[in-house]
């Protein structure tokens, strides 16, 4: 199976590092960003002149962990060092004098347990020991807005169609900046296969080829950086806030997951003999069962902010339904479930050996309970861990749910034992705290820090008096 790119050795010998330095200089790179992300998935970096590339790769750049959320340090402790991944060093096509160099944090040469990229790497290594390579594709939805005083308005004031999904005019009117982003994505080797105007006004989606899970987490981090900077050149802001408007569809970052044999590259999720009609293998069913078993706890990581839970509702968008999952369930090509099994059409790929880019019609699972605010490393880590647990424990998710679950009454949902995802960030954090998976994946320090950060975030929101309350109650009584 051909993939989009692929990880090289994370750190090479001195000769390999020197060769990469020469390559960067020849391509015009002046500065390297020694980078990582905080617990929220926000990128952090120091800019290093390329002449000091070897020192940077040996961990020269230090960071005071006490200044960053979720790194668990006090102001009295030694700094953390970033060790960039040589295989992930990337020249930025929109700023060709800069190279982005994501890596893993260490403390006195030891891996720092609260580093998000390290936490995902641990689950990747676990999968490899089981003989698996895990692939991930992320559907990248964004809103494009303009600042208007203290508020925001949609980027294109003419984009007012009530049912704007796949609108051609709305897409063509914003094609200049879309084209620039797609051009850079393809220069990076990401193989964009489509982009479109989404359900809401000034909302867009970009879809590109899957890759191994760690590479894709790196790419999603870079996608957010790139789109924000490019949009500002046009006077716009790209927002990864999942639900900037109450009456419009939210933005998801659906995870499309599959497992392949580490030695042969064969997709292990497909089985045309599947009696349940989803085209899935026993392994895939075990994987999805593991995710469903921990669904509410996973939501705290994949839908990690207060605003996330304004997306996970039945109604409220311009087209009636929100298209967001609210049930811990799965089904074939059914968008009302947390886990969807997409329709696979191998015939569209053409004759064997003539496909362009990555083969996109392999069996996979789509988790729809992921939004644009997630830390992609932590979200992928906890989802992968749950799926691998499902395989190890040989779990079974039961029969797929084929109904429009938005229309199924509560009594029937109860009879089927279909649970709902958390309704608020507080509910999600409580589910995360109560589930052993969180501590197993994050480690005790980050587990406790995450709960503390997110609980304080909830109460900061809850204790604020909103304009809605003023409008409703100021003179009512």
GROMACS .gro file of C-alpha atoms in nm, residues 7-456:
model
  450
    7UNK     CA    1   0.866   0.851   0.869
    8UNK     CA    2   1.240   0.823   0.832
    9UNK     CA    3   1.473   0.751   1.122
   10UNK     CA    4   1.395   1.015   1.381
   11UNK     CA    5   1.760   1.102   1.443
   12UNK     CA    6   2.049   1.013   1.222
   13UNK     CA    7   2.422   1.009   1.279
   14UNK     CA    8   2.636   1.319   1.255
   15UNK     CA    9   2.692   1.265   0.882
   16UNK     CA   10   2.318   1.253   0.818
   17UNK     CA   11   2.260   1.566   1.025
   18UNK     CA   12   2.535   1.752   0.840
   19UNK     CA   13   2.384   1.644   0.507
   20UNK     CA   14   2.044   1.778   0.612
   21UNK     CA   15   2.205   2.107   0.714
   22UNK     CA   16   2.373   2.139   0.372
   23UNK     CA   17   2.041   2.061   0.203
   24UNK     CA   18   1.859   2.328   0.402
   25UNK     CA   19   2.126   2.590   0.328
   26UNK     CA   20   2.118   2.505  -0.043
   27UNK     CA   21   1.740   2.551  -0.041
   28UNK     CA   22   1.770   2.896   0.115
   29UNK     CA   23   1.675   2.818   0.476
   30UNK     CA   24   1.806   3.074   0.724
   31UNK     CA   25   1.621   2.977   1.043
   32UNK     CA   26   1.502   2.655   1.201
   33UNK     CA   27   1.213   2.640   1.447
   34UNK     CA   28   1.299   2.391   1.723
   35UNK     CA   29   0.937   2.312   1.802
   36UNK     CA   30   0.691   2.119   2.019
   37UNK     CA   31   0.332   2.173   2.133
   38UNK     CA   32   0.187   2.245   2.475
   39UNK     CA   33  -0.097   2.043   2.629
   40UNK     CA   34  -0.349   2.243   2.422
   41UNK     CA   35  -0.169   2.159   2.096
   42UNK     CA   36  -0.041   2.516   2.056
   43UNK     CA   37   0.303   2.517   1.888
   44UNK     CA   38   0.600   2.658   2.076
   45UNK     CA   39   0.950   2.710   1.936
   46UNK     CA   40   1.281   2.889   1.937
   47UNK     CA   41   1.426   3.017   1.609
   48UNK     CA   42   1.777   2.886   1.547
   49UNK     CA   43   2.003   3.014   1.267
   50UNK     CA   44   2.070   2.725   1.032
   51UNK     CA   45   2.443   2.750   1.101
   52UNK     CA   46   2.367   2.602   1.445
   53UNK     CA   47   2.162   2.312   1.306
   54UNK     CA   48   2.387   2.039   1.452
   55UNK     CA   49   2.371   2.190   1.802
   56UNK     CA   50   1.993   2.218   1.775
   57UNK     CA   51   1.964   1.852   1.678
   58UNK     CA   52   2.172   1.762   1.985
   59UNK     CA   53   1.923   1.943   2.210
   60UNK     CA   54   2.076   2.288   2.246
   61UNK     CA   55   1.742   2.470   2.279
   62UNK     CA   56   1.606   2.488   2.633
   63UNK     CA   57   1.257   2.581   2.752
   64UNK     CA   58   1.135   2.681   3.095
   65UNK     CA   59   0.853   2.433   3.148
   66UNK     CA   60   0.695   2.643   3.423
   67UNK     CA   61   0.602   2.900   3.157
   68UNK     CA   62   0.395   2.649   2.957
   69UNK     CA   63   0.063   2.482   3.039
   70UNK     CA   64   0.078   2.112   3.113
   71UNK     CA   65   0.453   2.057   3.139
   72UNK     CA   66   0.454   2.010   3.517
   73UNK     CA   67   0.756   2.219   3.613
   74UNK     CA   68   0.817   2.487   3.872
   75UNK     CA   69   1.036   2.797   3.830
   76UNK     CA   70   1.308   2.631   4.043
   77UNK     CA   71   1.370   2.341   3.804
   78UNK     CA   72   1.616   2.290   3.519
   79UNK     CA   73   1.487   2.353   3.169
   80UNK     CA   74   1.353   2.104   2.919
   81UNK     CA   75   1.543   2.046   2.594
   82UNK     CA   76   1.384   1.984   2.255
   83UNK     CA   77   1.533   1.711   2.036
   84UNK     CA   78   1.397   1.760   1.683
   85UNK     CA   79   1.298   1.462   1.469
   86UNK     CA   80   1.530   1.470   1.168
   87UNK     CA   81   1.272   1.292   0.952
   88UNK     CA   82   1.016   1.562   1.029
   89UNK     CA   83   1.231   1.868   0.945
   90UNK     CA   84   1.023   2.063   0.692
   91UNK     CA   85   1.099   2.372   0.488
   92UNK     CA   86   0.794   2.600   0.495
   93UNK     CA   87   0.686   2.665   0.136
   94UNK     CA   88   0.517   2.994   0.226
   95UNK     CA   89   0.828   3.104   0.419
   96UNK     CA   90   1.110   2.921   0.239
   97UNK     CA   91   1.377   3.078   0.460
   98UNK     CA   92   1.230   2.890   0.760
   99UNK     CA   93   1.232   2.518   0.844
  100UNK     CA   94   0.995   2.369   1.104
  101UNK     CA   95   1.165   2.107   1.320
  102UNK     CA   96   0.917   1.934   1.556
  103UNK     CA   97   1.055   1.706   1.819
  104UNK     CA   98   1.032   1.554   2.165
  105UNK     CA   99   1.112   1.715   2.498
  106UNK     CA  100   1.375   1.568   2.728
  107UNK     CA  101   1.495   1.644   3.079
  108UNK     CA  102   1.864   1.569   3.141
  109UNK     CA  103   1.862   1.341   2.833
  110UNK     CA  104   1.558   1.144   2.955
  111UNK     CA  105   1.223   1.161   2.769
  112UNK     CA  106   0.991   1.406   2.944
  113UNK     CA  107   0.673   1.215   3.031
  114UNK     CA  108   0.444   1.517   2.980
  115UNK     CA  109   0.552   1.575   2.618
  116UNK     CA  110   0.250   1.519   2.391
  117UNK     CA  111   0.458   1.392   2.098
  118UNK     CA  112   0.635   1.144   2.325
  119UNK     CA  113   0.301   1.016   2.455
  120UNK     CA  114   0.185   0.943   2.101
  121UNK     CA  115   0.523   0.788   2.017
  122UNK     CA  116   0.476   0.544   2.305
  123UNK     CA  117   0.147   0.420   2.158
  124UNK     CA  118   0.307   0.397   1.812
  125UNK     CA  119   0.579   0.177   1.961
  126UNK     CA  120   0.315  -0.034   2.137
  127UNK     CA  121   0.136  -0.089   1.806
  128UNK     CA  122   0.464  -0.181   1.636
  129UNK     CA  123   0.530  -0.449   1.898
  130UNK     CA  124   0.192  -0.596   1.803
  131UNK     CA  125   0.301  -0.598   1.437
  132UNK     CA  126   0.092  -0.293   1.337
  133UNK     CA  127   0.144   0.041   1.168
  134UNK     CA  128  -0.142   0.280   1.238
  135UNK     CA  129  -0.247   0.523   0.966
  136UNK     CA  130  -0.446   0.841   1.019
  137UNK     CA  131  -0.622   1.088   0.793
  138UNK     CA  132  -0.775   1.408   0.934
  139UNK     CA  133  -1.060   1.597   0.767
  140UNK     CA  134  -0.963   1.961   0.816
  141UNK     CA  135  -1.263   2.192   0.859
  142UNK     CA  136  -1.215   2.562   0.925
  143UNK     CA  137  -1.411   2.884   0.949
  144UNK     CA  138  -1.271   3.195   0.782
  145UNK     CA  139  -1.371   3.516   0.957
  146UNK     CA  140  -1.290   3.884   0.983
  147UNK     CA  141  -1.243   4.076   1.304
  148UNK     CA  142  -1.512   4.338   1.362
  149UNK     CA  143  -1.436   4.545   1.669
  150UNK     CA  144  -1.453   4.304   1.962
  151UNK     CA  145  -1.645   4.048   1.756
  152UNK     CA  146  -1.618   3.855   1.432
  153UNK     CA  147  -1.809   3.838   1.106
  154UNK     CA  148  -1.783   3.583   0.829
  155UNK     CA  149  -1.501   3.650   0.586
  156UNK     CA  150  -1.722   3.680   0.277
  157UNK     CA  151  -2.024   3.907   0.340
  158UNK     CA  152  -2.185   3.782   0.017
  159UNK     CA  153  -2.177   3.420   0.140
  160UNK     CA  154  -2.530   3.416   0.284
  161UNK     CA  155  -2.690   3.100   0.139
  162UNK     CA  156  -2.888   2.919   0.412
  163UNK     CA  157  -2.783   2.573   0.290
  164UNK     CA  158  -2.429   2.647   0.179
  165UNK     CA  159  -2.279   2.297   0.164
  166UNK     CA  160  -2.078   2.247  -0.158
  167UNK     CA  161  -2.174   2.596  -0.281
  168UNK     CA  162  -1.980   2.670  -0.600
  169UNK     CA  163  -1.993   3.050  -0.594
  170UNK     CA  164  -1.892   3.062  -0.228
  171UNK     CA  165  -1.593   2.843  -0.314
  172UNK     CA  166  -1.489   3.033  -0.626
  173UNK     CA  167  -1.506   3.369  -0.450
  174UNK     CA  168  -1.248   3.243  -0.199
  175UNK     CA  169  -1.045   3.038  -0.446
  176UNK     CA  170  -0.738   3.263  -0.434
  177UNK     CA  171  -0.645   3.189  -0.075
  178UNK     CA  172  -0.773   2.829  -0.099
  179UNK     CA  173  -0.549   2.774  -0.400
  180UNK     CA  174  -0.251   2.918  -0.217
  181UNK     CA  175  -0.304   2.681   0.076
  182UNK     CA  176  -0.356   2.378  -0.150
  183UNK     CA  177  -0.046   2.465  -0.351
  184UNK     CA  178   0.166   2.473  -0.036
  185UNK     CA  179   0.011   2.150   0.095
  186UNK     CA  180   0.102   1.974  -0.228
  187UNK     CA  181   0.454   2.121  -0.224
  188UNK     CA  182   0.485   1.957   0.118
  189UNK     CA  183   0.386   1.624  -0.041
  190UNK     CA  184   0.051   1.597   0.134
  191UNK     CA  185  -0.144   1.506  -0.183
  192UNK     CA  186  -0.465   1.710  -0.152
  193UNK     CA  187  -0.748   1.518  -0.316
  194UNK     CA  188  -1.034   1.766  -0.264
  195UNK     CA  189  -1.151   2.079  -0.087
  196UNK     CA  190  -1.496   2.234  -0.067
  197UNK     CA  191  -1.728   2.492   0.078
  198UNK     CA  192  -1.875   2.335   0.390
  199UNK     CA  193  -2.224   2.347   0.541
  200UNK     CA  194  -2.193   2.694   0.695
  201UNK     CA  195  -2.111   3.031   0.542
  202UNK     CA  196  -1.736   3.092   0.506
  203UNK     CA  197  -1.664   2.739   0.626
  204UNK     CA  198  -1.430   2.514   0.425
  205UNK     CA  199  -1.282   2.164   0.436
  206UNK     CA  200  -0.947   2.039   0.304
  207UNK     CA  201  -0.888   1.666   0.257
  208UNK     CA  202  -0.548   1.514   0.186
  209UNK     CA  203  -0.381   1.176   0.194
  210UNK     CA  204  -0.342   0.980   0.514
  211UNK     CA  205  -0.003   0.895   0.661
  212UNK     CA  206   0.128   0.714   0.965
  213UNK     CA  207  -0.029   0.853   1.281
  214UNK     CA  208   0.273   1.048   1.409
  215UNK     CA  209   0.336   1.210   1.072
  216UNK     CA  210  -0.029   1.310   1.048
  217UNK     CA  211  -0.026   1.468   1.395
  218UNK     CA  212   0.278   1.672   1.283
  219UNK     CA  213   0.097   1.770   0.964
  220UNK     CA  214  -0.221   1.880   1.137
  221UNK     CA  215  -0.015   2.102   1.367
  222UNK     CA  216   0.156   2.251   1.063
  223UNK     CA  217  -0.177   2.286   0.878
  224UNK     CA  218  -0.312   2.505   1.157
  225UNK     CA  219   0.002   2.719   1.154
  226UNK     CA  220  -0.002   2.754   0.776
  227UNK     CA  221  -0.369   2.838   0.727
  228UNK     CA  222  -0.368   3.099   1.002
  229UNK     CA  223  -0.068   3.279   0.858
  230UNK     CA  224  -0.187   3.264   0.497
  231UNK     CA  225  -0.538   3.385   0.587
  232UNK     CA  226  -0.395   3.692   0.760
  233UNK     CA  227  -0.229   3.794   0.434
  234UNK     CA  228  -0.583   3.829   0.296
  235UNK     CA  229  -0.714   4.017   0.600
  236UNK     CA  230  -0.887   3.706   0.737
  237UNK     CA  231  -0.860   3.493   1.047
  238UNK     CA  232  -0.887   3.116   1.026
  239UNK     CA  233  -1.044   2.987   1.344
  240UNK     CA  234  -1.016   2.639   1.488
  241UNK     CA  235  -1.279   2.721   1.746
  242UNK     CA  236  -1.529   2.439   1.682
  243UNK     CA  237  -1.849   2.647   1.703
  244UNK     CA  238  -1.804   3.022   1.649
  245UNK     CA  239  -2.177   3.070   1.578
  246UNK     CA  240  -2.464   2.905   1.762
  247UNK     CA  241  -2.688   2.874   1.454
  248UNK     CA  242  -2.426   2.726   1.220
  249UNK     CA  243  -2.262   2.386   1.188
  250UNK     CA  244  -1.950   2.328   1.393
  251UNK     CA  245  -1.607   2.237   1.260
  252UNK     CA  246  -1.484   1.882   1.308
  253UNK     CA  247  -1.146   1.720   1.257
  254UNK     CA  248  -1.270   1.368   1.194
  255UNK     CA  249  -1.006   1.100   1.246
  256UNK     CA  250  -0.994   0.828   0.978
  257UNK     CA  251  -0.800   0.536   1.123
  258UNK     CA  252  -0.672   0.210   0.980
  259UNK     CA  253  -0.412  -0.049   1.072
  260UNK     CA  254  -0.175  -0.220   0.831
  261UNK     CA  255   0.064  -0.511   0.876
  262UNK     CA  256   0.400  -0.365   0.970
  263UNK     CA  257   0.589  -0.607   0.744
  264UNK     CA  258   0.363  -0.640   0.438
  265UNK     CA  259   0.173  -0.309   0.438
  266UNK     CA  260  -0.156  -0.496   0.401
  267UNK     CA  261  -0.464  -0.318   0.537
  268UNK     CA  262  -0.593  -0.531   0.825
  269UNK     CA  263  -0.931  -0.359   0.871
  270UNK     CA  264  -1.112  -0.490   0.562
  271UNK     CA  265  -1.302  -0.815   0.513
  272UNK     CA  266  -1.546  -0.857   0.223
  273UNK     CA  267  -1.702  -1.157   0.401
  274UNK     CA  268  -1.817  -0.947   0.697
  275UNK     CA  269  -2.165  -1.075   0.794
  276UNK     CA  270  -2.252  -0.744   0.961
  277UNK     CA  271  -2.233  -0.569   0.626
  278UNK     CA  272  -1.969  -0.311   0.716
  279UNK     CA  273  -1.682  -0.472   0.526
  280UNK     CA  274  -1.473  -0.486   0.844
  281UNK     CA  275  -1.241  -0.751   0.982
  282UNK     CA  276  -1.262  -0.894   1.332
  283UNK     CA  277  -0.957  -0.684   1.420
  284UNK     CA  278  -1.136  -0.364   1.312
  285UNK     CA  279  -1.443  -0.455   1.520
  286UNK     CA  280  -1.221  -0.511   1.823
  287UNK     CA  281  -1.055  -0.174   1.762
  288UNK     CA  282  -1.383   0.016   1.737
  289UNK     CA  283  -1.515  -0.167   2.044
  290UNK     CA  284  -1.216  -0.045   2.242
  291UNK     CA  285  -1.283   0.314   2.142
  292UNK     CA  286  -1.654   0.289   2.226
  293UNK     CA  287  -1.574   0.137   2.565
  294UNK     CA  288  -1.391   0.457   2.657
  295UNK     CA  289  -1.594   0.703   2.445
  296UNK     CA  290  -1.687   0.962   2.712
  297UNK     CA  291  -1.331   0.977   2.848
  298UNK     CA  292  -1.184   1.005   2.499
  299UNK     CA  293  -1.416   1.299   2.428
  300UNK     CA  294  -1.239   1.507   2.694
  301UNK     CA  295  -0.924   1.487   2.481
  302UNK     CA  296  -1.071   1.494   2.130
  303UNK     CA  297  -1.327   1.766   2.213
  304UNK     CA  298  -1.121   1.949   2.473
  305UNK     CA  299  -1.274   2.293   2.527
  306UNK     CA  300  -1.596   2.448   2.655
  307UNK     CA  301  -1.701   2.542   2.303
  308UNK     CA  302  -1.661   2.183   2.180
  309UNK     CA  303  -1.986   2.077   2.345
  310UNK     CA  304  -2.188   2.341   2.164
  311UNK     CA  305  -2.103   2.142   1.853
  312UNK     CA  306  -2.207   1.804   1.997
  313UNK     CA  307  -2.582   1.869   1.987
  314UNK     CA  308  -2.869   1.738   1.772
  315UNK     CA  309  -2.994   2.065   1.625
  316UNK     CA  310  -2.881   2.421   1.586
  317UNK     CA  311  -2.724   2.442   1.239
  318UNK     CA  312  -2.866   2.618   0.936
  319UNK     CA  313  -2.962   2.283   0.778
  320UNK     CA  314  -3.150   2.146   1.078
  321UNK     CA  315  -2.922   1.870   1.208
  322UNK     CA  316  -2.571   1.955   1.324
  323UNK     CA  317  -2.398   1.656   1.158
  324UNK     CA  318  -2.216   1.610   1.490
  325UNK     CA  319  -2.224   1.284   1.687
  326UNK     CA  320  -2.383   1.271   2.030
  327UNK     CA  321  -2.405   0.892   2.077
  328UNK     CA  322  -2.138   0.641   2.177
  329UNK     CA  323  -2.216   0.404   1.891
  330UNK     CA  324  -2.103   0.293   1.547
  331UNK     CA  325  -2.261   0.224   1.210
  332UNK     CA  326  -2.199   0.181   0.840
  333UNK     CA  327  -2.174   0.520   0.665
  334UNK     CA  328  -2.398   0.665   0.938
  335UNK     CA  329  -2.299   1.015   1.047
  336UNK     CA  330  -2.511   1.013   1.363
  337UNK     CA  331  -2.271   0.771   1.536
  338UNK     CA  332  -1.948   0.854   1.715
  339UNK     CA  333  -1.778   0.594   1.495
  340UNK     CA  334  -1.867   0.571   1.127
  341UNK     CA  335  -1.755   0.303   0.882
  342UNK     CA  336  -1.713   0.495   0.554
  343UNK     CA  337  -1.836   0.360   0.223
  344UNK     CA  338  -1.540   0.212   0.034
  345UNK     CA  339  -1.535   0.232  -0.348
  346UNK     CA  340  -1.220   0.067  -0.486
  347UNK     CA  341  -1.349   0.100  -0.842
  348UNK     CA  342  -1.280   0.475  -0.844
  349UNK     CA  343  -0.907   0.418  -0.792
  350UNK     CA  344  -0.864   0.281  -1.144
  351UNK     CA  345  -0.663  -0.019  -1.267
  352UNK     CA  346  -0.390  -0.156  -1.042
  353UNK     CA  347  -0.062   0.026  -1.087
  354UNK     CA  348  -0.224   0.335  -1.239
  355UNK     CA  349  -0.337   0.512  -0.922
  356UNK     CA  350  -0.214   0.863  -0.854
  357UNK     CA  351  -0.077   0.915  -0.504
  358UNK     CA  352  -0.214   0.732  -0.203
  359UNK     CA  353  -0.474   0.457  -0.241
  360UNK     CA  354  -0.778   0.611  -0.076
  361UNK     CA  355  -1.032   0.328  -0.087
  362UNK     CA  356  -0.907   0.102   0.191
  363UNK     CA  357  -1.123  -0.001   0.487
  364UNK     CA  358  -1.105   0.241   0.775
  365UNK     CA  359  -1.290   0.376   1.078
  366UNK     CA  360  -1.393   0.738   1.114
  367UNK     CA  361  -1.425   0.894   1.460
  368UNK     CA  362  -1.653   1.196   1.429
  369UNK     CA  363  -1.616   1.302   1.793
  370UNK     CA  364  -1.299   1.497   1.722
  371UNK     CA  365  -1.293   1.870   1.668
  372UNK     CA  366  -1.052   2.133   1.547
  373UNK     CA  367  -0.938   2.241   1.895
  374UNK     CA  368  -0.779   1.906   1.981
  375UNK     CA  369  -0.415   1.844   2.052
  376UNK     CA  370  -0.363   1.594   1.766
  377UNK     CA  371  -0.087   1.404   1.948
  378UNK     CA  372  -0.289   1.347   2.264
  379UNK     CA  373  -0.613   1.283   2.073
  380UNK     CA  374  -0.446   1.023   1.852
  381UNK     CA  375  -0.264   0.867   2.150
  382UNK     CA  376  -0.574   0.807   2.361
  383UNK     CA  377  -0.778   0.682   2.067
  384UNK     CA  378  -0.502   0.448   1.954
  385UNK     CA  379  -0.456   0.318   2.308
  386UNK     CA  380  -0.828   0.245   2.342
  387UNK     CA  381  -0.836   0.065   2.008
  388UNK     CA  382  -0.532  -0.146   2.090
  389UNK     CA  383  -0.690  -0.234   2.426
  390UNK     CA  384  -0.994  -0.352   2.233
  391UNK     CA  385  -0.774  -0.579   2.023
  392UNK     CA  386  -0.587  -0.718   2.320
  393UNK     CA  387  -0.909  -0.780   2.514
  394UNK     CA  388  -1.092  -0.914   2.205
  395UNK     CA  389  -1.388  -0.680   2.259
  396UNK     CA  390  -1.701  -0.686   2.039
  397UNK     CA  391  -1.899  -0.367   1.967
  398UNK     CA  392  -2.223  -0.553   1.891
  399UNK     CA  393  -2.443  -0.485   1.589
  400UNK     CA  394  -2.402  -0.158   1.396
  401UNK     CA  395  -2.662   0.116   1.435
  402UNK     CA  396  -2.807   0.204   1.096
  403UNK     CA  397  -3.086   0.440   1.203
  404UNK     CA  398  -3.079   0.818   1.211
  405UNK     CA  399  -3.013   0.827   1.582
  406UNK     CA  400  -3.117   1.192   1.599
  407UNK     CA  401  -3.475   1.064   1.551
  408UNK     CA  402  -3.468   0.763   1.786
  409UNK     CA  403  -3.653   0.826   2.113
  410UNK     CA  404  -3.491   0.797   2.454
  411UNK     CA  405  -3.672   0.476   2.546
  412UNK     CA  406  -3.544   0.298   2.236
  413UNK     CA  407  -3.192   0.430   2.290
  414UNK     CA  408  -3.206   0.298   2.646
  415UNK     CA  409  -3.330  -0.041   2.523
  416UNK     CA  410  -3.034  -0.061   2.283
  417UNK     CA  411  -2.798   0.052   2.562
  418UNK     CA  412  -2.676   0.343   2.352
  419UNK     CA  413  -2.513   0.605   2.571
  420UNK     CA  414  -2.460   0.971   2.494
  421UNK     CA  415  -2.133   1.154   2.473
  422UNK     CA  416  -2.073   1.414   2.746
  423UNK     CA  417  -2.290   1.726   2.715
  424UNK     CA  418  -2.037   1.966   2.869
  425UNK     CA  419  -1.664   1.990   2.920
  426UNK     CA  420  -1.719   1.924   3.291
  427UNK     CA  421  -1.898   1.595   3.218
  428UNK     CA  422  -1.619   1.496   2.982
  429UNK     CA  423  -1.345   1.574   3.234
  430UNK     CA  424  -1.530   1.378   3.503
  431UNK     CA  425  -1.553   1.081   3.264
  432UNK     CA  426  -1.181   1.114   3.185
  433UNK     CA  427  -1.095   1.124   3.556
  434UNK     CA  428  -1.304   0.814   3.627
  435UNK     CA  429  -1.157   0.605   3.344
  436UNK     CA  430  -0.825   0.424   3.400
  437UNK     CA  431  -0.733   0.478   3.034
  438UNK     CA  432  -0.642   0.843   3.090
  439UNK     CA  433  -0.376   0.772   3.351
  440UNK     CA  434  -0.249   0.472   3.153
  441UNK     CA  435  -0.190   0.680   2.840
  442UNK     CA  436  -0.096   1.020   2.982
  443UNK     CA  437   0.097   0.905   3.287
  444UNK     CA  438   0.003   1.024   3.633
  445UNK     CA  439   0.153   1.374   3.608
  446UNK     CA  440  -0.010   1.480   3.282
  447UNK     CA  441  -0.332   1.300   3.378
  448UNK     CA  442  -0.361   1.511   3.693
  449UNK     CA  443  -0.250   1.829   3.518
  450UNK     CA  444  -0.501   1.781   3.236
  451UNK     CA  445  -0.787   1.730   3.482
  452UNK     CA  446  -0.685   2.039   3.679
  453UNK     CA  447  -0.646   2.260   3.371
  454UNK     CA  448  -0.974   2.154   3.214
  455UNK     CA  449  -1.171   2.172   3.539
  456UNK     CA  450  -1.049   2.527   3.594
   0.00000   0.00000   0.00000
